[in-house]
Coordinates of C-alpha atoms and ligand atoms in Angstrom, one line a residue:
M1 CA -11.1 -10.7 11.3
Q2 CA -11.5 -13.9 12.5
D3 CA -9.5 -16.4 10.0
P4 CA -7.8 -18.7 12.1
L5 CA -4.4 -18.5 13.2
N6 CA -0.7 -18.6 11.8
K7 CA -1.6 -17.2 8.1
N8 CA 1.7 -16.1 7.0
A9 CA 1.6 -12.6 5.0
L10 CA 4.3 -11.0 3.5
I11 CA 4.1 -6.7 3.5
F12 CA 6.4 -4.9 0.8
G13 CA 6.9 -1.4 2.0
G14 CA 6.0 -2.5 5.9
A15 CA 8.2 -0.9 7.3
S16 CA 6.5 2.4 8.2
G17 CA 3.1 4.0 7.8
I18 CA 0.4 2.2 5.8
G19 CA 2.4 -1.3 5.9
W20 CA 3.3 -1.3 9.2
A21 CA -0.3 -0.2 10.7
A22 CA -1.1 -3.1 8.2
A23 CA 1.9 -5.4 9.8
Q24 CA 0.3 -4.8 13.6
T25 CA -3.0 -5.5 12.8
M26 CA -2.3 -8.7 11.1
M27 CA 0.3 -10.2 14.0
E28 CA -2.5 -8.9 16.3
H29 CA -4.8 -11.6 14.3
G30 CA -1.9 -14.3 15.0
A31 CA -0.6 -13.7 11.3
K32 CA 3.4 -14.1 10.7
V33 CA 4.3 -11.7 9.5
T34 CA 7.8 -11.1 7.0
I35 CA 8.2 -6.9 6.0
A36 CA 10.2 -6.2 3.2
D37 CA 11.4 -2.5 2.9
V38 CA 14.5 -0.6 2.3
H39 CA 15.1 0.6 6.2
R40 CA 14.3 -1.6 9.0
S41 CA 12.4 1.5 11.3
S42 CA 13.3 1.5 14.5
E43 CA 9.4 0.3 15.4
C44 CA 9.4 -3.4 14.0
N45 CA 12.7 -3.8 14.6
D46 CA 11.4 -6.6 17.3
A47 CA 8.0 -7.6 15.7
A48 CA 7.8 -9.3 12.7
R49 CA 10.7 -11.0 10.4
Y50 CA 12.7 -8.7 8.2
I51 CA 14.5 -8.2 4.4
D52 CA 16.2 -5.6 3.3
C53 CA 14.8 -5.4 -0.1
D54 CA 15.1 -2.4 -3.4
V55 CA 12.0 -3.5 -4.9
C56 CA 13.2 -1.7 -8.6
K57 CA 15.8 -5.1 -8.1
A58 CA 14.0 -8.1 -9.5
E59 CA 15.8 -10.3 -7.8
Q60 CA 15.9 -8.8 -4.2
V61 CA 11.5 -8.8 -4.8
C62 CA 12.0 -13.0 -6.1
A63 CA 14.6 -13.0 -2.5
A64 CA 12.3 -11.8 -0.2
V65 CA 9.0 -14.0 -1.2
R66 CA 11.5 -16.9 -0.9
Y67 CA 12.4 -15.9 2.6
A68 CA 9.1 -15.4 3.5
T69 CA 7.7 -19.0 2.0
E70 CA 11.1 -21.2 3.4
R71 CA 8.4 -22.5 5.9
D72 CA 5.3 -21.7 4.5
P73 CA 3.3 -20.8 1.8
L74 CA 2.0 -17.7 1.2
D75 CA -1.0 -16.8 2.2
W76 CA -1.5 -13.2 2.7
L77 CA 0.9 -10.4 0.8
V78 CA 0.2 -6.6 0.8
Y79 CA 2.4 -3.7 -1.4
S80 CA 2.0 -1.1 0.2
T81 CA 5.4 0.9 -1.2
G82 CA 5.3 4.0 -2.0
I83 CA 7.0 7.2 -2.9
Q84 CA 5.6 10.9 -4.4
R85 CA 6.8 13.1 -6.1
Y86 CA 6.0 16.1 -7.4
G87 CA 5.3 17.6 -11.0
S88 CA 3.8 18.0 -14.5
V89 CA 4.4 16.0 -17.4
V90 CA 6.6 18.4 -18.4
D91 CA 8.8 19.6 -15.4
T92 CA 9.0 15.6 -14.8
S93 CA 12.5 14.2 -15.2
V94 CA 12.2 10.6 -17.0
E95 CA 14.2 8.9 -14.7
E96 CA 12.6 11.0 -12.1
Y97 CA 9.3 9.0 -13.7
D98 CA 11.1 5.7 -13.9
L99 CA 11.7 5.9 -10.3
V100 CA 8.5 6.5 -9.1
Q101 CA 6.7 4.1 -11.4
S102 CA 9.1 1.5 -11.0
I103 CA 8.5 1.6 -6.6
N104 CA 5.1 2.8 -6.8
A105 CA 4.1 -0.1 -9.3
R106 CA 6.1 -2.5 -11.2
G107 CA 7.3 -3.4 -7.5
A108 CA 3.7 -5.0 -7.1
F109 CA 4.2 -7.0 -10.4
L110 CA 7.3 -7.7 -9.7
A111 CA 6.4 -9.1 -5.8
C112 CA 2.5 -11.0 -7.1
R113 CA 4.8 -12.9 -10.4
A114 CA 7.1 -14.1 -7.3
A115 CA 4.4 -14.4 -5.2
I116 CA 1.9 -15.9 -6.7
P117 CA 2.7 -19.5 -7.7
R118 CA 3.3 -19.9 -3.9
M119 CA 0.1 -19.4 -2.8
P120 CA -2.4 -21.9 -2.4
K121 CA -5.5 -21.4 -2.7
G122 CA -7.9 -18.9 -0.7
G123 CA -5.1 -16.8 -1.4
A124 CA -5.9 -12.9 -0.8
I125 CA -3.2 -9.9 -2.1
V126 CA -3.6 -6.6 -1.8
L127 CA -2.1 -3.4 -3.7
V128 CA -2.2 0.1 -1.7
S129 CA -3.2 2.3 -4.4
S130 CA -4.3 6.3 -3.3
V131 CA -7.5 8.4 -4.5
Q132 CA -5.2 10.0 -6.6
A133 CA -6.1 6.6 -9.2
L134 CA -9.2 8.4 -9.8
A135 CA -8.7 11.8 -9.4
C136 CA -6.1 14.0 -8.6
Q137 CA -4.8 17.4 -7.2
E138 CA -2.3 19.6 -9.6
S139 CA 1.4 17.9 -9.8
V140 CA 1.5 14.4 -9.2
A141 CA 1.8 13.3 -13.1
A142 CA 3.9 10.5 -12.1
Y143 CA 2.2 9.6 -9.4
A144 CA -1.4 9.8 -10.2
A145 CA 0.0 6.9 -13.1
S146 CA 1.6 4.6 -11.2
K147 CA -1.6 4.6 -8.8
G148 CA -3.5 4.0 -11.9
T149 CA -1.3 1.5 -12.8
L150 CA -2.4 -0.9 -9.4
E151 CA -5.5 -0.3 -9.5
A152 CA -5.8 -1.9 -13.6
L153 CA -2.6 -4.7 -12.5
T154 CA -5.6 -5.4 -9.4
R155 CA -8.6 -6.2 -12.0
A156 CA -5.9 -7.5 -14.6
M157 CA -4.7 -10.2 -11.5
A158 CA -7.9 -10.5 -10.1
V159 CA -9.5 -12.2 -13.3
D160 CA -6.6 -14.3 -14.1
H161 CA -6.8 -16.2 -10.4
A162 CA -9.8 -16.5 -9.4
K163 CA -10.2 -19.7 -10.6
D164 CA -7.4 -20.4 -8.7
N165 CA -9.3 -19.0 -5.5
I166 CA -6.7 -16.3 -5.5
R167 CA -8.3 -12.7 -4.8
V168 CA -6.1 -9.3 -5.5
N169 CA -7.7 -6.0 -4.7
A170 CA -6.8 -2.4 -4.0
V171 CA -7.7 0.2 -1.2
L172 CA -7.3 3.6 -2.2
P173 CA -6.8 5.9 1.0
G174 CA -6.8 10.1 1.2
T175 CA -4.7 11.8 2.7
V176 CA -3.3 9.4 5.9
D177 CA -0.9 10.8 8.5
T178 CA 1.9 8.9 7.3
P179 CA 6.0 9.4 6.7
M180 CA 6.0 10.5 2.8
V181 CA 2.6 12.9 3.7
R182 CA 4.4 14.6 7.1
S183 CA 7.7 14.8 4.0
S184 CA 5.2 16.7 1.6
A185 CA 3.3 18.5 4.5
R186 CA 7.0 19.5 5.1
R187 CA 7.8 20.5 1.8
F188 CA 4.5 22.5 1.0
G189 CA 4.0 23.5 4.9
G190 CA 7.7 24.7 6.3
A191 CA 8.9 22.7 8.7
D192 CA 6.7 25.0 12.0
G193 CA 3.2 24.4 9.6
L194 CA 3.7 20.9 9.1
E195 CA 0.5 20.4 12.4
Q196 CA -1.3 23.5 10.2
T197 CA -0.7 22.1 7.0
L198 CA -1.6 18.1 7.9
Q199 CA -5.3 19.9 9.6
Q200 CA -6.6 21.6 6.3
W201 CA -5.3 18.8 3.8
G202 CA -7.8 16.8 6.4
E203 CA -10.3 19.6 6.5
S204 CA -11.1 19.0 2.6
H205 CA -12.2 15.6 3.3
P206 CA -16.0 16.1 4.2
L207 CA -14.9 14.3 8.2
G208 CA -12.6 17.1 8.3
R209 CA -9.0 15.6 8.9
V210 CA -6.3 13.0 7.4
G211 CA -7.0 9.6 8.6
H212 CA -4.8 7.2 10.4
A213 CA -3.0 4.7 9.1
D214 CA -4.8 1.9 11.3
E215 CA -8.2 3.0 9.8
I216 CA -6.6 2.1 6.0
A217 CA -5.0 -0.9 8.0
N218 CA -8.8 -2.5 9.1
L219 CA -9.9 -2.7 5.2
I220 CA -6.8 -4.1 4.4
A221 CA -7.2 -6.8 7.1
F222 CA -10.8 -7.5 6.5
L223 CA -10.0 -7.5 2.4
L224 CA -8.1 -10.4 3.3
S225 CA -9.5 -12.5 4.9
D226 CA -12.1 -15.3 4.3
K227 CA -14.7 -12.5 5.9
A228 CA -13.6 -10.6 2.1
S229 CA -14.0 -14.3 0.6
F230 CA -16.6 -13.2 -2.7
I231 CA -14.6 -9.6 -3.0
T232 CA -12.1 -9.7 -6.1
G233 CA -11.0 -7.0 -8.6
A234 CA -12.2 -4.5 -6.5
S235 CA -11.4 -1.0 -5.4
Y236 CA -11.9 0.6 -1.7
R237 CA -12.0 3.4 -0.7
A238 CA -11.2 4.9 2.6
D239 CA -11.0 8.8 2.0
G240 CA -13.2 10.8 4.7
G241 CA -15.0 11.3 2.2
L242 CA -12.9 12.9 -0.5
L243 CA -14.0 11.7 -4.1
A244 CA -17.7 11.7 -2.7
Q245 CA -17.7 15.7 -2.1
L246 CA -17.8 18.2 -5.4
A247 CA -15.7 21.1 -5.3
V248 CA -18.9 23.1 -5.7
R249 CA -20.4 25.5 -2.9
L250 CA -23.4 26.8 -2.5
Ligands
BMA301 C1 -2.4 9.9 -1.6 C2 -1.2 11.4 -1.5 C3 -1.3 12.2 -0.7 C4 -2.6 12.8 -0.9 C5 -3.9 12.2 -1.1 C6 -5.0 13.0 -1.3 O1 -2.0 9.5 -2.2 O2 -1.3 11.5 -3.1 O3 -0.3 13.3 -0.1 O4 -2.9 14.4 -0.1 O5 -3.7 10.9 -1.5 O6 -5.0 13.5 -2.7

């Protein structure tokens, strides 16, 4: 990424996982980063500006955008806030479905709604979706639906704001070693089997391993940068080949 330094960036869900990796990558390239999250992680304590933000609450999302744009317009916005819950449509409660939609997708709508009017021409947005927007495993109805929403929202915003030269793209990670995925691995593999479960999940990806958060952050940084100046409304998989492969065995 060779953008001029001093980009002003805001990352929802930037305190851990892919969001934190993206925050670090952007800071390495000279960006001023504000993290909006429900809890400050110990790692992000001194590194970036931080604001408490529950993305279910519109006024908190607006406050985060105001905080990030106190002095400068917003060049880069990343939405990397997400939770994963398990269940089919039948065994997902209405409350749980609403919560997943609210954190994973509605919050992105709120964030972009508040941020886009404060973005200059040349601004860029990346939403962190998932391969599960395109193909999914069992029992992820609410999560897959929320990630599909992000995909459609990406395209809609790309079309609407192209005239302002604001670009909007989505990244679709496969299984990545993050606190969210570790908590799923703990649930399905048990505390002792966590590393083994991650390894098994990794083996279902043609590259034979789960991804690292900074591998997704590199893609995010590229899509935000001026090097991606002709890319908008696009979705990029970073999934170790997961979706390229059919489950058919020779
Ligand atoms: C991610 C999460 C992971 C999952 C991966 C690949 O978005 O849902 O738990 O392993 O997709 O399906």
